[in-house]
GROMACS .gro file of C-alpha atoms in nm:
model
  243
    1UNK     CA    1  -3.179   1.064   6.306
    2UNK     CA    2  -2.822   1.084   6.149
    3UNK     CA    3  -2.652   1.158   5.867
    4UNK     CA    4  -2.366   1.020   5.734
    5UNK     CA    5  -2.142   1.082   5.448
    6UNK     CA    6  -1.898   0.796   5.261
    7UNK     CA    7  -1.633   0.975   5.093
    8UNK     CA    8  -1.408   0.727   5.039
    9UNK     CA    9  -1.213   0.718   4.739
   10UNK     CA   10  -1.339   1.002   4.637
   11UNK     CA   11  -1.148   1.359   4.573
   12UNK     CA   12  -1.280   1.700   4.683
   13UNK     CA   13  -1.075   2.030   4.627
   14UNK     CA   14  -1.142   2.328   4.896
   15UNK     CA   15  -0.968   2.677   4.828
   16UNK     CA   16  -0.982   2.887   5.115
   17UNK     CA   17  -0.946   2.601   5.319
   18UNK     CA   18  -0.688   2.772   5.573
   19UNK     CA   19  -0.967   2.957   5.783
   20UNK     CA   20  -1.362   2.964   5.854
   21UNK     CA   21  -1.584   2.749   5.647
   22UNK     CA   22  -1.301   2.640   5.364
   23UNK     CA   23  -1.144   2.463   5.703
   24UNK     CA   24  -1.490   2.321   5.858
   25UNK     CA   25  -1.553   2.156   5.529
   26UNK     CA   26  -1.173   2.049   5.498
   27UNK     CA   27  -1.212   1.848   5.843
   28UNK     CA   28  -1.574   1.714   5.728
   29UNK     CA   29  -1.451   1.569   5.414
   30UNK     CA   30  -1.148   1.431   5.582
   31UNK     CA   31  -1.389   1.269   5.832
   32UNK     CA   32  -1.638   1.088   5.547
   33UNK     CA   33  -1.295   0.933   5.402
   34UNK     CA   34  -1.213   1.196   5.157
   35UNK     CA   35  -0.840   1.264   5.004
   36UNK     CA   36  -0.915   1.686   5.039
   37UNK     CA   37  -0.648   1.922   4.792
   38UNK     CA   38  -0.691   2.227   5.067
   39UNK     CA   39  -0.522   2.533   4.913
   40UNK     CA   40  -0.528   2.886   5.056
   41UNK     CA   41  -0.293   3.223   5.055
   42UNK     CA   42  -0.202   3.075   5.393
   43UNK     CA   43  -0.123   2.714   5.481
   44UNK     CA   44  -0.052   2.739   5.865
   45UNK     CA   45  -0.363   2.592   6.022
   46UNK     CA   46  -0.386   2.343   5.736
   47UNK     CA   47  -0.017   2.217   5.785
   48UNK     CA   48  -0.128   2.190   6.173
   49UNK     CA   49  -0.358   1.938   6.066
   50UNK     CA   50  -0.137   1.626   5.988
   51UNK     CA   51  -0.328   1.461   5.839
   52UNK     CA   52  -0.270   1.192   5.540
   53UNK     CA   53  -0.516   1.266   5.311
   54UNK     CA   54  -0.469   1.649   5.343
   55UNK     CA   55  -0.265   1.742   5.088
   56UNK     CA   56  -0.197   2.123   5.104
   57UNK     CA   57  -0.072   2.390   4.888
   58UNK     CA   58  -0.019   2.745   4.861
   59UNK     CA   59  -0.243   2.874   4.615
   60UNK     CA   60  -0.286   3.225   4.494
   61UNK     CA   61  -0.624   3.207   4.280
   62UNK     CA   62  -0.600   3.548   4.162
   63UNK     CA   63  -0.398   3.385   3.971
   64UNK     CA   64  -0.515   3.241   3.597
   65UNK     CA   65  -0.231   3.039   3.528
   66UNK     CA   66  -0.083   2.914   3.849
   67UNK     CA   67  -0.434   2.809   3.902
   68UNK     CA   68  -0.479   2.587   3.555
   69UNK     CA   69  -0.132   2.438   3.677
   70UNK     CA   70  -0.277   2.341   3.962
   71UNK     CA   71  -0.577   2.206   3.886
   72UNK     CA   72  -0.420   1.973   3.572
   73UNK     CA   73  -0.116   1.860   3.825
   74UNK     CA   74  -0.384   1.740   4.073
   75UNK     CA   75  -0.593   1.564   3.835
   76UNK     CA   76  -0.302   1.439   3.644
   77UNK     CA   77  -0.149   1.278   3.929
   78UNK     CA   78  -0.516   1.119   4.137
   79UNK     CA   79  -0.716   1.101   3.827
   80UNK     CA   80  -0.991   1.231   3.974
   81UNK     CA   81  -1.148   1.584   4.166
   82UNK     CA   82  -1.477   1.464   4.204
   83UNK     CA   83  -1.634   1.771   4.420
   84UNK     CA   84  -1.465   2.134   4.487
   85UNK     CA   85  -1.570   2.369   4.768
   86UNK     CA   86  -1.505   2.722   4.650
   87UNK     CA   87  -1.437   2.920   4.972
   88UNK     CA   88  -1.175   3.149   4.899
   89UNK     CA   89  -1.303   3.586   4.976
   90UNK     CA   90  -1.222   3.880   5.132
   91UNK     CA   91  -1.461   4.165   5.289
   92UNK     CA   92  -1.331   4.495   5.382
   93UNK     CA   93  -1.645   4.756   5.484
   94UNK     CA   94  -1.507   5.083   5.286
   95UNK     CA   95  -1.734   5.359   5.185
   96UNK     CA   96  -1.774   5.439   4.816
   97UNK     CA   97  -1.652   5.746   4.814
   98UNK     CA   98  -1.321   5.644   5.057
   99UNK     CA   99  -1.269   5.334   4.809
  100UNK     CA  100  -0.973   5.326   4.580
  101UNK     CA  101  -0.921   5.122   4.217
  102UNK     CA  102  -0.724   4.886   4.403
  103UNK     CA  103  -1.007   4.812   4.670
  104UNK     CA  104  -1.278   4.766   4.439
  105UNK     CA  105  -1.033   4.562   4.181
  106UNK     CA  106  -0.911   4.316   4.505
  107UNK     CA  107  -1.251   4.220   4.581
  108UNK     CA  108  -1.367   4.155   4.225
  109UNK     CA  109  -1.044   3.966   4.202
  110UNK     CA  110  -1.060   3.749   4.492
  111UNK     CA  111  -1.399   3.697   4.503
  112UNK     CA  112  -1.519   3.663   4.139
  113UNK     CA  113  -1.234   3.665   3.913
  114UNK     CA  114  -1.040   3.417   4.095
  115UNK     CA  115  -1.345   3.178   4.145
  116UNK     CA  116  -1.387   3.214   3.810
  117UNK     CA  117  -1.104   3.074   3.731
  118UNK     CA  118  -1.120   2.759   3.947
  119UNK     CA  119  -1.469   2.698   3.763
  120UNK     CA  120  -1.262   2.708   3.431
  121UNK     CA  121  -1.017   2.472   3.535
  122UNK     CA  122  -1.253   2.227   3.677
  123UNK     CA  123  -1.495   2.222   3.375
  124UNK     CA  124  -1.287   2.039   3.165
  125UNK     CA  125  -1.198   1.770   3.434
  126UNK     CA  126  -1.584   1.730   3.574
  127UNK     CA  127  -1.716   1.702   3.162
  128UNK     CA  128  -1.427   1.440   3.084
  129UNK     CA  129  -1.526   1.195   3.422
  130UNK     CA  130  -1.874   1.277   3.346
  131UNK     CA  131  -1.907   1.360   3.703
  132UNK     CA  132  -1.871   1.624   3.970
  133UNK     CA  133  -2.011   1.918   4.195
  134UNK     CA  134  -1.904   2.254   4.252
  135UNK     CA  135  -2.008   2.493   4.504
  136UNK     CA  136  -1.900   2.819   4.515
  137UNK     CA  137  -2.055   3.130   4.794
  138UNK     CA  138  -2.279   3.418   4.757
  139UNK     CA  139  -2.431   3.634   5.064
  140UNK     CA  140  -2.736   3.774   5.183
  141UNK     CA  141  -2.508   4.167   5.124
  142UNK     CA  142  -2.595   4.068   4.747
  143UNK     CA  143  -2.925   4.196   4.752
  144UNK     CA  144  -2.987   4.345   5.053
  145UNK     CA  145  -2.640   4.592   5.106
  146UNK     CA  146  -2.462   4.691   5.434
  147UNK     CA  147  -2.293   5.007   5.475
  148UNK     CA  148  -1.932   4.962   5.344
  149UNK     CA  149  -2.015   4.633   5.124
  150UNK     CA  150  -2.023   4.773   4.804
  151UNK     CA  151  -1.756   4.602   4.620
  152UNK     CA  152  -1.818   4.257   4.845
  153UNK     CA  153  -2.171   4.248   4.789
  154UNK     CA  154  -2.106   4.333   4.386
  155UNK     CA  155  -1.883   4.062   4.383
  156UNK     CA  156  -2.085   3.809   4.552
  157UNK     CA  157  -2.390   3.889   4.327
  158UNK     CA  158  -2.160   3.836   4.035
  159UNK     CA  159  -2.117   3.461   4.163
  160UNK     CA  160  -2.506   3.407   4.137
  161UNK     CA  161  -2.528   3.512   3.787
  162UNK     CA  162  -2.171   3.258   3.701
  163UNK     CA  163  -2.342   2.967   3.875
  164UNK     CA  164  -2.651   3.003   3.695
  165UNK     CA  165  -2.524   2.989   3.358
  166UNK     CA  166  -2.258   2.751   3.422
  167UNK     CA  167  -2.512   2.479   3.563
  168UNK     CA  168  -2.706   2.534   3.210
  169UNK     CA  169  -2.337   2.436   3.026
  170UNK     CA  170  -2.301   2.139   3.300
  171UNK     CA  171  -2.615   2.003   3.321
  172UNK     CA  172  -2.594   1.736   2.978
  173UNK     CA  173  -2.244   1.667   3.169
  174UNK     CA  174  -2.361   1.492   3.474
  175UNK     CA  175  -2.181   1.803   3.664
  176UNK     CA  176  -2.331   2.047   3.911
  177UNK     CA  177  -2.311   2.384   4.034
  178UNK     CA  178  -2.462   2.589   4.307
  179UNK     CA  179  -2.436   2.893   4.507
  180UNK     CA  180  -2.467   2.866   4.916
  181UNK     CA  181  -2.516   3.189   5.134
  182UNK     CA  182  -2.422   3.040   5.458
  183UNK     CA  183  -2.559   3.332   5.719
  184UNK     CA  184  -2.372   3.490   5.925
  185UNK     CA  185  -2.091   3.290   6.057
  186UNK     CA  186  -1.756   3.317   6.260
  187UNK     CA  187  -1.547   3.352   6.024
  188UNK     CA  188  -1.219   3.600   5.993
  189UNK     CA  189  -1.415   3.710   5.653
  190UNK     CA  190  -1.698   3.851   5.901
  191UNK     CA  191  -1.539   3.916   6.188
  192UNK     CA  192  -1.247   4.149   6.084
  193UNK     CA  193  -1.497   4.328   5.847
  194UNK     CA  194  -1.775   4.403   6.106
  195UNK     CA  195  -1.760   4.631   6.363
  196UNK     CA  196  -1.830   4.539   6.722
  197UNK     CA  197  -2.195   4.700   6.698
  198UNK     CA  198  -2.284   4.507   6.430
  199UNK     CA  199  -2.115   4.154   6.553
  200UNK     CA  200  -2.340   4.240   6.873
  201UNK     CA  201  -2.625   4.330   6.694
  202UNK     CA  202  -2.643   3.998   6.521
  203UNK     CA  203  -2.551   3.799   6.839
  204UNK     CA  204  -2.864   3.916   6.972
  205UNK     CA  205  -3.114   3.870   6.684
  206UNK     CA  206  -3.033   3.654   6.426
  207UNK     CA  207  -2.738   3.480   6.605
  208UNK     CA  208  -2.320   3.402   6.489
  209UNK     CA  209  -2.304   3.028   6.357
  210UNK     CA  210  -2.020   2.830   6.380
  211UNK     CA  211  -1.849   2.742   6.038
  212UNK     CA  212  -1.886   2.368   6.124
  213UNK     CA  213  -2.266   2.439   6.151
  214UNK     CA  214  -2.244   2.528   5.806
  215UNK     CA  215  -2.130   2.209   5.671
  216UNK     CA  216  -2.373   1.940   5.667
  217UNK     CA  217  -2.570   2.186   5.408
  218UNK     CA  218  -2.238   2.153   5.247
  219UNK     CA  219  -2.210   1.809   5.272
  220UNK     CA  220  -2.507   1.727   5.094
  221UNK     CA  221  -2.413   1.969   4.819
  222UNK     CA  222  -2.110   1.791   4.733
  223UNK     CA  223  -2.295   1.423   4.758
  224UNK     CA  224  -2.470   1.175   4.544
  225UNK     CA  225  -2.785   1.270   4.803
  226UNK     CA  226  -2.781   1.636   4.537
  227UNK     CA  227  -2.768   1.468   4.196
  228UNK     CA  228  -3.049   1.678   4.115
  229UNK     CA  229  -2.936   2.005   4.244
  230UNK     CA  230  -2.812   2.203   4.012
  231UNK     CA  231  -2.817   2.596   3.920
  232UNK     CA  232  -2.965   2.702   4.255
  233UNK     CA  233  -2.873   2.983   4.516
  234UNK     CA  234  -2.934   2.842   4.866
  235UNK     CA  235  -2.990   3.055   5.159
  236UNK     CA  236  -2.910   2.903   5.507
  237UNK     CA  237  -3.183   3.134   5.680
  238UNK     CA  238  -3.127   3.130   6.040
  239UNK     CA  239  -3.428   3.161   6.295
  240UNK     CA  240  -3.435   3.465   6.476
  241UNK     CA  241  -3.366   3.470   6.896
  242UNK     CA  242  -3.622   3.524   7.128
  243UNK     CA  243  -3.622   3.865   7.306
   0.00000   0.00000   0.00000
């Protein structure tokens, strides 16, 4: 059997859509007909992409105000965001004791603040159509920890406890929310962090996905298929390799 996904006409916003799973889902949406708003720190493999319904911007979401502006400009101008894919993060593995202010602060920035702020922005716009769907991504260093993934896993648990009380203030909106923790994945967000032991050690349990394996999950998120699906944190378990 196949799935497929009819996007047409329809508007979905992806920050962090310059690398990893922000860029999978960027190509996806482009594929099922969608006009895609990709934003990111860095625009190079999105400008590579020339496409015409990728319309790309340089977006810092740590940002409040440059990312209200940019939110009202977009729906000002198409009417519309009808789904946003919240990939924007950074991981750095630093010890608690070698961590500075500015470590801890950058990760709660980037990774909770700043998605925080894109939820803002898009509350208003999904409660006025009376339609939409967010998601936005935790990870299984939330609750389980990793050496070095203090202020990424604090962060990233901070994103279950936003969805889940920001689906309660959706949910007599027609809007939804949820939280994805997509496994481990080649991504630059895992693959700079980890060290080579570890990226091996996974390899040969659990397995690396690729971030267009991550999509479809995605895909249905974002679709009328989810209508229902609201307030949840959804783990893409992957099935350990035979020794």
């Amino acid at each position: 059997m196949k799935v497929n996904y009819d996007f047409s006409g329809r508007v979905v916003l992806v920050a962090g859509a310059g690398s990893g799973i922000g860029l999978a889902m960027t190509r996806a949406c482009l594929e099922a007909g969608a006009t895609v708003l990709a934003s990111d720190i860095r625009v190079q493999a999105l400008t590579e992409l020339h496409h015409p319904r990728c319309e790309v911007a340089q977006l810092d979401i740590t940002d409040s105000a440059a990312v209200n502006a940019y939110v009202q400009a977009q729906h000002s101008r198409l009417g519309r965001i009808d789904a946003a894919v919240l990939a924007s993060g950074i991981q750095q593995r630093i010890s608690v004791e070698a961590m500075s202010d500015a470590d801890w602060q950058r990760h709660m920035d980037v990774n909770l603040i700043g998605i925080f702020y894109l939820v803002r922005a898009l509350f208003p716009v999904m409660k006025q159509q009376r339609y939409g769907a967010m998601v936005v991504f935790t990870s299984g260093l939330a609750t389980q920890g990793w050496p070095g993934a203090t202020a990424y896993g604090a962060s990233k648990a901070g994103l279950i406890a936003l969805v889940k009380s920001a689906a309660m203030e959706l949910k007599d909106h027609g809007v939804r929310i949820n939280a994805v923790s997509p496994g481990i994945t080649n991504t630059p967000l895992f693959t700079d962090s980890a060290s080579p032991q570890e990226v091996a050690m996974y390899q040969n349990s659990l397995g690396v996905s690729e971030p267009q394996e991550v999509a479809p999950m995605l895909m249905h998120l974002i679709s009328d298929g989810a209508a229902t699906i609201s307030g949840n944190v959804l783990e893409r378990r992957m099935i350990p390799k035979k020794q």
